[in-house]
Coordinates of C-alpha atoms (C1' of nucleotides) in Angstrom, one line a residue:
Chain A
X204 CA -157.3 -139.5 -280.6
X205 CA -154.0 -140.2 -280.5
X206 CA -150.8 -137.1 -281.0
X207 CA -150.3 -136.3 -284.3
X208 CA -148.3 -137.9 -286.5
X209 CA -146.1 -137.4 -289.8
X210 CA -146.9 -139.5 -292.7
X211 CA -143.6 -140.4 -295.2
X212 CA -144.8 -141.3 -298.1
X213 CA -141.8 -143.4 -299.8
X214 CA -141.3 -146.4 -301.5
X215 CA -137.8 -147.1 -301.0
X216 CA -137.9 -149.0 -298.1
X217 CA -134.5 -148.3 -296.5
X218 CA -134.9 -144.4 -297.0
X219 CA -138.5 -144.7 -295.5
X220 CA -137.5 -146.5 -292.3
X221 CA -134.4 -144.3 -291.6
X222 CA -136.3 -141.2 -291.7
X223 CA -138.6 -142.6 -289.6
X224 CA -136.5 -143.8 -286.8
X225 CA -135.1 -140.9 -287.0
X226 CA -137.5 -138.7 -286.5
X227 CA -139.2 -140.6 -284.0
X228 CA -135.5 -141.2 -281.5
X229 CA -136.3 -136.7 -282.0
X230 CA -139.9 -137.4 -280.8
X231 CA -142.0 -137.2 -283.3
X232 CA -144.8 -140.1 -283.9
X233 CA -144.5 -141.4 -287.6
X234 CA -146.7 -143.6 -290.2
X235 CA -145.2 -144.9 -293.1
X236 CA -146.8 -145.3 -296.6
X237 CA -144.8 -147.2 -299.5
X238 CA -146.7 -146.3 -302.0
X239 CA -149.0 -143.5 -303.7
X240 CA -152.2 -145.7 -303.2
X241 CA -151.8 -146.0 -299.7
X242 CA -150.1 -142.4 -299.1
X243 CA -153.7 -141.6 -300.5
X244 CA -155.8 -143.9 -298.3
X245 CA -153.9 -142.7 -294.8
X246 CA -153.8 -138.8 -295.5
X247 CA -157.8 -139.0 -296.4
X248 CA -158.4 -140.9 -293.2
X249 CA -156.9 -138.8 -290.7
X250 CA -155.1 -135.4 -290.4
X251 CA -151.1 -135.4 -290.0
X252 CA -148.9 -132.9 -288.8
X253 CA -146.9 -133.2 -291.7
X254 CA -146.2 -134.9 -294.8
X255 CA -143.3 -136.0 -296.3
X256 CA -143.6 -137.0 -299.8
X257 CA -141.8 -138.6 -302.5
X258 CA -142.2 -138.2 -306.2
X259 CA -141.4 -141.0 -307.9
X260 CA -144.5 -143.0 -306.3
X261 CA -145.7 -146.7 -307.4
X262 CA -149.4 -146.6 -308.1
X263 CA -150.3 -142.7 -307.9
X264 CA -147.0 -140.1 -308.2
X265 CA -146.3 -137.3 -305.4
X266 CA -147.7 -134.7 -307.5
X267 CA -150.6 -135.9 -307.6
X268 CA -150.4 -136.9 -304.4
X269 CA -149.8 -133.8 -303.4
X270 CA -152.4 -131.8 -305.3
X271 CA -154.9 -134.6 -304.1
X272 CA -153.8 -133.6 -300.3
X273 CA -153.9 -129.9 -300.7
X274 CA -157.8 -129.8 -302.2
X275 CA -158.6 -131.5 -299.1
X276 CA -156.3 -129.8 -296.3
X277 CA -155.5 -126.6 -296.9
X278 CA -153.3 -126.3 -293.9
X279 CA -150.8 -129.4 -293.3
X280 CA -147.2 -128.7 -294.0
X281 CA -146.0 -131.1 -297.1
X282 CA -142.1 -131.4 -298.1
X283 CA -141.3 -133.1 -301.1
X284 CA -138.3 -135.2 -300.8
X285 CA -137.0 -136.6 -304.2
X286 CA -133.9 -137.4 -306.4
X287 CA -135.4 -135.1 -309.2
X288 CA -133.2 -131.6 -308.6
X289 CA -134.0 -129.7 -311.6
X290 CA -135.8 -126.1 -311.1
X291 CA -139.0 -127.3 -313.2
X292 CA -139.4 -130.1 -310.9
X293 CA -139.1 -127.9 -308.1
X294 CA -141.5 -125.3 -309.3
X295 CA -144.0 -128.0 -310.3
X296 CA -143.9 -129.1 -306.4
X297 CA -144.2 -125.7 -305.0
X298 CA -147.0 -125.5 -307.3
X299 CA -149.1 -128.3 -306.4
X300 CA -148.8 -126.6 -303.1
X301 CA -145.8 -128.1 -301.1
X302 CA -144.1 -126.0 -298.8
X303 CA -140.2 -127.6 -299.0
X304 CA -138.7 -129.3 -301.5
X305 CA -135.3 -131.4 -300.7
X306 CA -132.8 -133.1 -303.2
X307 CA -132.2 -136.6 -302.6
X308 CA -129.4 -136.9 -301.2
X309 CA -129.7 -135.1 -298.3
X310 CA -128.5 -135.0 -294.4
X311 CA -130.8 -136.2 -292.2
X312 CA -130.1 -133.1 -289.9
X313 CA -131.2 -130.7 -292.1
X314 CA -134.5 -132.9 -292.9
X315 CA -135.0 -132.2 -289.7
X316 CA -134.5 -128.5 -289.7
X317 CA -137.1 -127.7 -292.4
X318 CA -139.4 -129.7 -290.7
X319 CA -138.8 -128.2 -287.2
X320 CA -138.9 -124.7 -289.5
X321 CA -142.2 -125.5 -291.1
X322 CA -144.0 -126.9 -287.5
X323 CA -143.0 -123.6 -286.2
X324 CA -145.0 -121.4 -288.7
X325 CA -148.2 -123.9 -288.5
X326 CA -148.0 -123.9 -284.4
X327 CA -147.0 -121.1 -283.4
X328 CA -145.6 -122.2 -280.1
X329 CA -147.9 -123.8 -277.8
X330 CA -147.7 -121.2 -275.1
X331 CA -144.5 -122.2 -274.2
X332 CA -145.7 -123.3 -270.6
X333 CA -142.4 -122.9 -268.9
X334 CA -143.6 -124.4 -265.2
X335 CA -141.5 -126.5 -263.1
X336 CA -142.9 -128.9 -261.0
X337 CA -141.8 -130.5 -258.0
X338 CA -144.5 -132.9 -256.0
X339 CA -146.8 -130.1 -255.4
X340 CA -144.9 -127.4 -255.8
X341 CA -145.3 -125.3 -259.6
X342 CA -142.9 -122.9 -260.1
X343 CA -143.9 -120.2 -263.5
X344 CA -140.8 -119.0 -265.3
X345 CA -142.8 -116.7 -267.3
X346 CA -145.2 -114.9 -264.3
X347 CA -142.4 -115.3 -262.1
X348 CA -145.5 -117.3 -259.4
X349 CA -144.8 -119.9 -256.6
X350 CA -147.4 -121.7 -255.7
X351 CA -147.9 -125.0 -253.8
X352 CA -150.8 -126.6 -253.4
X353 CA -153.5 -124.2 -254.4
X354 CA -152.2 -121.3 -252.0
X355 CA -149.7 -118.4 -253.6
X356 CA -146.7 -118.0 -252.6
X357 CA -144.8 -114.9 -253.2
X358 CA -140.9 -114.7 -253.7
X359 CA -138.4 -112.3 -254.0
X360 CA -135.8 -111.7 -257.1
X361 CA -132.9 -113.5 -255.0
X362 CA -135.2 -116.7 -253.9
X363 CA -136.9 -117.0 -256.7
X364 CA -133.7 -117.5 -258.8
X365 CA -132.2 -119.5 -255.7
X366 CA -135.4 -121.8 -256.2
X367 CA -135.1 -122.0 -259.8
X368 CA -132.0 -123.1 -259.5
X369 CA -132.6 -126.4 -257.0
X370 CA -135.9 -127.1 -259.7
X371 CA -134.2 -127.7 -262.1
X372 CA -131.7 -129.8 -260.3
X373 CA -134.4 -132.0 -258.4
X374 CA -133.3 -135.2 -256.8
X375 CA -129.7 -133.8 -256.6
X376 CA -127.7 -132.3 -254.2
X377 CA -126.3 -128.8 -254.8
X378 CA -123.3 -127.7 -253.1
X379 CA -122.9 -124.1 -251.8
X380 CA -120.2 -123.5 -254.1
X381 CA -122.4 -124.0 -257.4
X382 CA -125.0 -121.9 -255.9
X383 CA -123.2 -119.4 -254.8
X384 CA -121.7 -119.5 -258.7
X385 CA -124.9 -119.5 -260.3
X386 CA -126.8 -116.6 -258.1
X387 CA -124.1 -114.5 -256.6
X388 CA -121.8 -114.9 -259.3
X389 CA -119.2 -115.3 -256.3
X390 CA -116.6 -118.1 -256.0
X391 CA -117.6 -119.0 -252.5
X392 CA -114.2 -118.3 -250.7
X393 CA -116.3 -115.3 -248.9
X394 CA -116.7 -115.8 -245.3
X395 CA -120.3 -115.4 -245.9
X396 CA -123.7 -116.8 -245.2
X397 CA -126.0 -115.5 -247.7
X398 CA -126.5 -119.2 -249.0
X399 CA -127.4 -120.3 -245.3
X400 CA -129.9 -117.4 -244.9
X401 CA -131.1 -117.2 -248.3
X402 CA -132.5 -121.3 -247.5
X403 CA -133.9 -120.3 -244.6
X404 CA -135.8 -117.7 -246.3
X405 CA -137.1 -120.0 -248.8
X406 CA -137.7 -123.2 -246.3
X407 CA -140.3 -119.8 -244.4
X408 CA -142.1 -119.5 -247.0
X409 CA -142.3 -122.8 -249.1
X410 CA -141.4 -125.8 -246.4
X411 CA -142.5 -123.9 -243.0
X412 CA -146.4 -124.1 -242.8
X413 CA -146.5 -127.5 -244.9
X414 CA -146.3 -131.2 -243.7
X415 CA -144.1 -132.5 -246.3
X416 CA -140.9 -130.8 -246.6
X417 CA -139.1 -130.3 -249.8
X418 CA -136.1 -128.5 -249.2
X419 CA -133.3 -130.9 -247.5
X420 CA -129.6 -130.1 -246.2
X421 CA -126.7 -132.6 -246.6
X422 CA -124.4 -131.6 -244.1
X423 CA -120.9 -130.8 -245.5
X424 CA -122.4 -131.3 -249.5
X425 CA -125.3 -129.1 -250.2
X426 CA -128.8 -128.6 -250.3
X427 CA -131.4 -130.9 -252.3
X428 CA -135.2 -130.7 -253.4
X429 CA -137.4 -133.2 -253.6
X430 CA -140.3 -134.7 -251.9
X431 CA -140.2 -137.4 -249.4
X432 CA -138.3 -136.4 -245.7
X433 CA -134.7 -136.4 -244.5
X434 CA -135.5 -139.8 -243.2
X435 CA -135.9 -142.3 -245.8
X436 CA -133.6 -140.5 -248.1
X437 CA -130.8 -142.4 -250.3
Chain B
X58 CA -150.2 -97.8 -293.4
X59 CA -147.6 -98.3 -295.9
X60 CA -147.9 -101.6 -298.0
X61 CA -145.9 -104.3 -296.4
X62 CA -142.7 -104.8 -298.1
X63 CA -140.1 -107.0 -298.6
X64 CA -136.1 -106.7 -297.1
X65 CA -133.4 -107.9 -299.5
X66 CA -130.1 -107.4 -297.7
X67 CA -127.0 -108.8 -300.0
X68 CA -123.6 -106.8 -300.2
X69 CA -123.6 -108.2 -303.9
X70 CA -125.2 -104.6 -305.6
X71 CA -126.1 -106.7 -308.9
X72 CA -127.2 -109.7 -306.8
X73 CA -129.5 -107.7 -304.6
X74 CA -130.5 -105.7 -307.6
X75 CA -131.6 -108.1 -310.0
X76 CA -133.8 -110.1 -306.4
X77 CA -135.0 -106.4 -306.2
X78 CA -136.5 -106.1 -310.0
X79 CA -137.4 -110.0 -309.9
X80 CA -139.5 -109.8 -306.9
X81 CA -140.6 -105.9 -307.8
X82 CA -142.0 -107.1 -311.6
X83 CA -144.2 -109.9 -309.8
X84 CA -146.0 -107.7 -307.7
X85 CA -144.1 -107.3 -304.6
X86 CA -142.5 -103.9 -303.2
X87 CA -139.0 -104.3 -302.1
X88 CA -136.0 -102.3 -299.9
X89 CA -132.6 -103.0 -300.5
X90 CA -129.8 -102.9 -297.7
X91 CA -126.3 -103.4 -299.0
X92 CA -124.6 -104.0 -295.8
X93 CA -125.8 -105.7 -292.2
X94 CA -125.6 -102.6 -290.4
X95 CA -128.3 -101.1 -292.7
X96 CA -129.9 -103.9 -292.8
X97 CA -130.3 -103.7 -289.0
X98 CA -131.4 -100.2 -288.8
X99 CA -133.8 -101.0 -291.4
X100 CA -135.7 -104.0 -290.0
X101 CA -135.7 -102.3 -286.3
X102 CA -137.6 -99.4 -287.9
X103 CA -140.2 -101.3 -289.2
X104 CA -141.9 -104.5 -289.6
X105 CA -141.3 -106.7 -292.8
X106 CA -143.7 -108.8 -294.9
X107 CA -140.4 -111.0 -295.6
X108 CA -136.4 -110.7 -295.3
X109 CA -133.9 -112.0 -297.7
X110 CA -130.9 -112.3 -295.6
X111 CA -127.2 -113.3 -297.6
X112 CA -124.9 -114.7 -295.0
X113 CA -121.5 -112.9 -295.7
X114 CA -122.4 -109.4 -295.1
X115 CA -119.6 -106.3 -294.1
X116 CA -120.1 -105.1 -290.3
X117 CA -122.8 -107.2 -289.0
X118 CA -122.9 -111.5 -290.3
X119 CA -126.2 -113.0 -291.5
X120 CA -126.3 -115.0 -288.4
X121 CA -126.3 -112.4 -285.9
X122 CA -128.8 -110.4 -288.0
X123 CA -131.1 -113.3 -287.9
X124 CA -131.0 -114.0 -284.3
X125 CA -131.2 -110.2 -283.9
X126 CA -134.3 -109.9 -285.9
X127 CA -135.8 -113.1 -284.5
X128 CA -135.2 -111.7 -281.0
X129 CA -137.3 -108.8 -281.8
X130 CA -140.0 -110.3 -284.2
X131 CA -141.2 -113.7 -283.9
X132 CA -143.0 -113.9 -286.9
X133 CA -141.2 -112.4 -289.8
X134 CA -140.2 -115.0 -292.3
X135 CA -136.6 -115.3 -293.4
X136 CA -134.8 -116.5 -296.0
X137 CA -131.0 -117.5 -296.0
X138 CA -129.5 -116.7 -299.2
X139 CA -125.7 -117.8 -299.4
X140 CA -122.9 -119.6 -301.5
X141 CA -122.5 -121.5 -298.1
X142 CA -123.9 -125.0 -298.5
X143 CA -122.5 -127.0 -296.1
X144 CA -125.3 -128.8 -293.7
X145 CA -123.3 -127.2 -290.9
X146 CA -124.3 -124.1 -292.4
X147 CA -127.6 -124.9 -293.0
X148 CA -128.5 -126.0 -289.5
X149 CA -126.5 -122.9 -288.0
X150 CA -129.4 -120.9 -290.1
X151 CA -132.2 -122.5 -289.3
X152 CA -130.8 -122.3 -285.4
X153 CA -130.7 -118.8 -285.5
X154 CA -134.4 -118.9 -286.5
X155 CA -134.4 -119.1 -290.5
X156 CA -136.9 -120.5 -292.3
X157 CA -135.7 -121.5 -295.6
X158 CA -131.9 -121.8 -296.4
X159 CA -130.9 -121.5 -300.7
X160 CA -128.1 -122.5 -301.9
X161 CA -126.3 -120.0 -304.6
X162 CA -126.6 -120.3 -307.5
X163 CA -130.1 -120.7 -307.7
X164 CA -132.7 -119.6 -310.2
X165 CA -134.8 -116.8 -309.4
X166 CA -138.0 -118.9 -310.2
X167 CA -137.2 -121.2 -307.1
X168 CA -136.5 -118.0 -304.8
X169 CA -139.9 -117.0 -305.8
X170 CA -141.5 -120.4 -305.8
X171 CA -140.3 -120.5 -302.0
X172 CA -140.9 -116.7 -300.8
X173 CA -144.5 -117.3 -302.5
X174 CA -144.7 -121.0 -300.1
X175 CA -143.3 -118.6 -297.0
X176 CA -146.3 -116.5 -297.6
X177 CA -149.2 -118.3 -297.9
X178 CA -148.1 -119.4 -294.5
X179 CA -147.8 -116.3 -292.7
X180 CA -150.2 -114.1 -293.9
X181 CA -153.5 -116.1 -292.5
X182 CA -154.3 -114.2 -289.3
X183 CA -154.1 -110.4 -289.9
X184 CA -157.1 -109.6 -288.6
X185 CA -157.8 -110.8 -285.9
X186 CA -154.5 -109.8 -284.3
X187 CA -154.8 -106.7 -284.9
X188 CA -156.9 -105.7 -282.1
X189 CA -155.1 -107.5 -278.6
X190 CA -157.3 -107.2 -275.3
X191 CA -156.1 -107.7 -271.3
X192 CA -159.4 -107.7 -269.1
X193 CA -160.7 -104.1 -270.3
X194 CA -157.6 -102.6 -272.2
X195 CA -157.9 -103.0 -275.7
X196 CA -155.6 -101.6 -277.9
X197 CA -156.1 -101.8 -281.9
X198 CA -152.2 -102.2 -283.7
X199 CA -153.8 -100.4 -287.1
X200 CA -155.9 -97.5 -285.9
X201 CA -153.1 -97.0 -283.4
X202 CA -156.2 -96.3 -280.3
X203 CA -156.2 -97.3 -276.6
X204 CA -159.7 -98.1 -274.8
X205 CA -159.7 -98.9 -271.1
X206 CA -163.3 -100.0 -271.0
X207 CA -165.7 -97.3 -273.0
X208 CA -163.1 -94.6 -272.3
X209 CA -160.8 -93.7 -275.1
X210 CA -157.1 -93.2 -273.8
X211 CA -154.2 -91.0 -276.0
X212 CA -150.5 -92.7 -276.1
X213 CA -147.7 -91.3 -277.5
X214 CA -145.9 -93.3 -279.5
X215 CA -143.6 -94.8 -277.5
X216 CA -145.9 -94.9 -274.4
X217 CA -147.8 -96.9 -277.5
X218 CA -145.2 -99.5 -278.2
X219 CA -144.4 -100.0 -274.4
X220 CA -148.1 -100.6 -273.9
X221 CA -148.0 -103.0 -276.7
X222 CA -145.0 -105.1 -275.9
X223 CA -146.6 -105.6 -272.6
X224 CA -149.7 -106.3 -273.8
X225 CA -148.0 -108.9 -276.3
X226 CA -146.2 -110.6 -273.0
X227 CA -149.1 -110.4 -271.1
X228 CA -148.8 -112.7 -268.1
X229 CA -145.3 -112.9 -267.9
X230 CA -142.8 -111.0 -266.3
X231 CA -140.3 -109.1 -268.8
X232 CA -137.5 -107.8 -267.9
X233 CA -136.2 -104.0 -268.3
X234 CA -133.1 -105.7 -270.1
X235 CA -135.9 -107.1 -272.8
X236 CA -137.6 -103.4 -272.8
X237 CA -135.3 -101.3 -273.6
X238 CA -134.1 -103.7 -276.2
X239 CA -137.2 -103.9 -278.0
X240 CA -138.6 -99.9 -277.4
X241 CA -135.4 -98.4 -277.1
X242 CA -132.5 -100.5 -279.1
X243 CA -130.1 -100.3 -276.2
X244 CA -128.5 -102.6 -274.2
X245 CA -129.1 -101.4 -271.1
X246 CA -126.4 -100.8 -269.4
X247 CA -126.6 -97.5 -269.5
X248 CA -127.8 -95.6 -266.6
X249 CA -131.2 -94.1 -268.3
X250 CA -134.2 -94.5 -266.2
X251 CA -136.5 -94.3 -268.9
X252 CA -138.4 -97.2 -268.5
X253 CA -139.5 -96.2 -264.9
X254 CA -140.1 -93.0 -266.0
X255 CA -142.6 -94.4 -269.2
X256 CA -144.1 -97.0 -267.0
X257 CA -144.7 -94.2 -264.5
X258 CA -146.9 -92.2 -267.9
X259 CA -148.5 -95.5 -268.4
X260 CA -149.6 -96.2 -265.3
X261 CA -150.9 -92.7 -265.0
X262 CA -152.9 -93.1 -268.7
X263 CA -154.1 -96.6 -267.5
X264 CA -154.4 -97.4 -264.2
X265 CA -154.7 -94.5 -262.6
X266 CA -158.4 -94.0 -262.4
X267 CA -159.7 -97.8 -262.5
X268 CA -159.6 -99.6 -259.5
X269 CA -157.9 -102.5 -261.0
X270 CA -154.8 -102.2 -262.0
X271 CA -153.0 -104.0 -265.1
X272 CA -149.3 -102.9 -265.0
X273 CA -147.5 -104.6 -261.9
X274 CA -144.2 -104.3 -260.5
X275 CA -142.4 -107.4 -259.7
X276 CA -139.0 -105.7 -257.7
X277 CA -135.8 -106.8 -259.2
X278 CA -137.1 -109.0 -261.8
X279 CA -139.4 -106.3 -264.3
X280 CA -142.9 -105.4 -265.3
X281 CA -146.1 -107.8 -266.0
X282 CA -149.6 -107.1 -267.6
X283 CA -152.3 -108.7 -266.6
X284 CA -155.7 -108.4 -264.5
X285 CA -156.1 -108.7 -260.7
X286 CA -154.1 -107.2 -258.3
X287 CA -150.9 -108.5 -256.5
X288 CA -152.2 -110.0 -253.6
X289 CA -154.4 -112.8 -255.7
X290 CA -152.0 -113.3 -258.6
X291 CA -153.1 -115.7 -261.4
Chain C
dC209 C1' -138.4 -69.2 -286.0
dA210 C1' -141.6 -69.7 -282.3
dT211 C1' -144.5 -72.9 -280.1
dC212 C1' -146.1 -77.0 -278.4
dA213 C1' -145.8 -81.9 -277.6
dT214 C1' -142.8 -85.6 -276.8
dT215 C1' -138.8 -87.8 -275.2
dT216 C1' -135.1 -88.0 -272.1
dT217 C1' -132.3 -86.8 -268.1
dA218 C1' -131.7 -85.8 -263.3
dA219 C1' -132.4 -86.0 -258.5
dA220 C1' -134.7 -87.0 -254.2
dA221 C1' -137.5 -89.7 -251.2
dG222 C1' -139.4 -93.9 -250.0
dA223 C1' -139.9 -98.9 -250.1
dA224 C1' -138.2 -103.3 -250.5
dA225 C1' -134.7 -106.5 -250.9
dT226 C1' -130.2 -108.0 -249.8
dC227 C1' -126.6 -108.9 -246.8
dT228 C1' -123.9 -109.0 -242.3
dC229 C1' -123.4 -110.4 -237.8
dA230 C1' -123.8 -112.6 -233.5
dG231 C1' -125.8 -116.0 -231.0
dC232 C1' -128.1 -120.5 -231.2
dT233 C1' -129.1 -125.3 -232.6
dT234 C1' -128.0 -129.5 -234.6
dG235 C1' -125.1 -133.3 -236.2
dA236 C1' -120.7 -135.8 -236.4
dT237 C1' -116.8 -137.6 -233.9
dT238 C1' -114.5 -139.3 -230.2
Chain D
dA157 C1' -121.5 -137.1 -222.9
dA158 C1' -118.1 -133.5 -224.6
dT159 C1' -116.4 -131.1 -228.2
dC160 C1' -116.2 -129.0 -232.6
dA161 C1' -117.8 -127.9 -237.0
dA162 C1' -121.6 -126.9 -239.8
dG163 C1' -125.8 -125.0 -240.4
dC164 C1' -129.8 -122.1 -238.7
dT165 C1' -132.1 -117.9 -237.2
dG166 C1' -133.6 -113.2 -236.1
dA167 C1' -132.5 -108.3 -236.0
dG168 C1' -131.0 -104.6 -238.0
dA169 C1' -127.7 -102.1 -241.2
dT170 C1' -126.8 -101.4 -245.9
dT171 C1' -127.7 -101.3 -250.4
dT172 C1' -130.4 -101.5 -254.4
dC173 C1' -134.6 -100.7 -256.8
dT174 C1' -138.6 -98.1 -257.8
dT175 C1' -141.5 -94.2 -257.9
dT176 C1' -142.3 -89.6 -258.6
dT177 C1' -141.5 -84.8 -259.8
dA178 C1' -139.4 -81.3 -262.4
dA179 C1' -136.9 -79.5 -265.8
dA180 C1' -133.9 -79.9 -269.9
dA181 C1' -133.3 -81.6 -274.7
dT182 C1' -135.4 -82.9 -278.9
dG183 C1' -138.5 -82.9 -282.6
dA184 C1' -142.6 -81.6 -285.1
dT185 C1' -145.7 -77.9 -286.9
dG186 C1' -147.3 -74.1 -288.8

DNA sequence: CATCATTTTAAAAGAAATCTCAGCTTGATT
DNA sequence: AATCAAGCTGAGATTTCTTTTAAAATGATG
């Protein structure tokens, strides 16, 4: 099936369609309803990730609506989103089980946060899979692993953060002088050559016993990562 | 264990003390901190059903208790309580990891209407998280027991909570830096050794006489928890 | 207040990582 | 091709990090 989606409910037109390009230019999929009949029909027939509802509904009203929601799903995350501000309209929402209730009007930013706040209570973080990938290389933030292809590779404190660093700058080339900022915390005026030998360290393990290299030098600019070999670069 | 409570803290004595009654005549058991600094000490100590957190506090500022708390305790639920309503505001709340933002004034029955939304929430999993498992370890949060297989294993208690912060992070490397914040409260610059030094009991407690070993070292970067020994990792 | 368990500090030895240095190789320029 | 600059490499010195032991503080208990 496809990703979930979050359903607003709305039948002002304008207000419908701005909260749903906005929330899908943040990257969230959307479905639109404009009215309480057809809120009704999409909620029953599939399961959102969230529900945005209005009160003042043609057809069937967002109580209702809501209450309706809640015998059948337990779980999804509804906000209420209306131009009625007084505390009994509130508390009737909370009690037909939303969890959010926003005044009209309202910043679209802050929309967003509740929503954001609510997702993170129903999923708690997927697992966070922090892994970098570069053709087949699959670097682990988290279990600090290197590994490319199938076979382990094990780094040091120093390489690992040296490889972290040209990950996450992939496809372009690093100059000594940010490296040498970002993982020796030095200015690079040092006659040194850490940088140099700390490469060579890293091109041992990760570049040495592999046909494709990853690691390439740009004399007089930097280093660069990325598949493909110092040939047909540019 | 004690009853899980609720943490008001709000420098405004009757503000905090009429949340305190409110929330105290509908059931709920409360603490009251009327400054941030208390309000620190107090949520370090122990773990929260819920904190009520007002914004302007003396020594230590809602924000930086938030992201404080959050840093230390994923899951507690907060609520940002504050006569600062600009969206600004809002979104630098939920940033730090809030997950409702009220607006004063506000009636108490809203306050409840939204801890009571919070809650239902939150409180679906206590069971089963209670007991947390890595290969053979298991270790049981409520009864406070260790079990390497069949064999029953005595912890202090903070040979206890290093166990379980590992075991809570299992599979990723974390830092002595995160360690002694979370076990210890300090920052770590100072020149303790305890960490080795506890590692060192666990190891003894839980390694020692099984030949596979859960607690690895990874040089310069910290500890990791998991099954399998160094040469083979994941 | 004496005792015992726990927590923390201190110090030494060992292991591993980091860095320097000197010589070598490669690439750019003429 | 000659020259010079830039980058690479291997060996070993230096430094940092980790482990381990012992003993001193701290705290809990009766």
């Amino acid at each position: 099936m496809a990703e979930p989606a979050i359903l607003i409910v709305e039948d002002h037109v304008k207000m419908a369609d701005s909260i749903s390009k906005g929330l899908e230019e943040n990257g969230f999929t959307t479905e639109v309803a404009y009215d309480g009949f057809i809120g009704k029909r999409l909620s029953d027939a599939k399961d959102y990730e969230l529900i945005i509802l209005d009160i003042n509904l043609p057809q069937i009203n967002g109580y209702e609506l809501c209450a309706h929601i809640r015998k059948k799903n337990a779980s999804v995350p509804i906000i209420m989103l209306t131009a009625m501000g007084s505390t009994e309209d509130k508390l009737l929402g909370f009690d037909q089980g939303a969890d959010d209730y926003i005044v009209k009007p309202f910043e679209f930013r802050e929309l967003l946060a509740r929503i954001k706040a609510l997702l993170k209570r129903v999923q708690p973080d997927p697992k966070s899979l922090r892994v970098l990938r570069v053709a087949d290389l699959e670097i682990d933030l988290d279990s600090k692993t290197v590994k490319r292809g199938n076979i382990s590779i094990d780094l040091t404190a120093k390489e690992f953060l040296l490889l972290e660093f040209l990950v996450q700058n992939k496809g372009k080339v690093v100059s000594k002088a940010d490296i040498a900022e970002k993982i020796w915390n030095i200015t690079f005026d040092t006659g040194t050559n850490v940088i140099e030998v700390y490469v060579n360290f890293l091109r041992k393990k990760i570049d040495k016993n592999f046909p494709v290299k990853l690691i390439h030098t740009h004399i007089g600019m930097g280093y660069i990562l990325k598949a493909g070999d110092d040939a047909n670069q540019n």
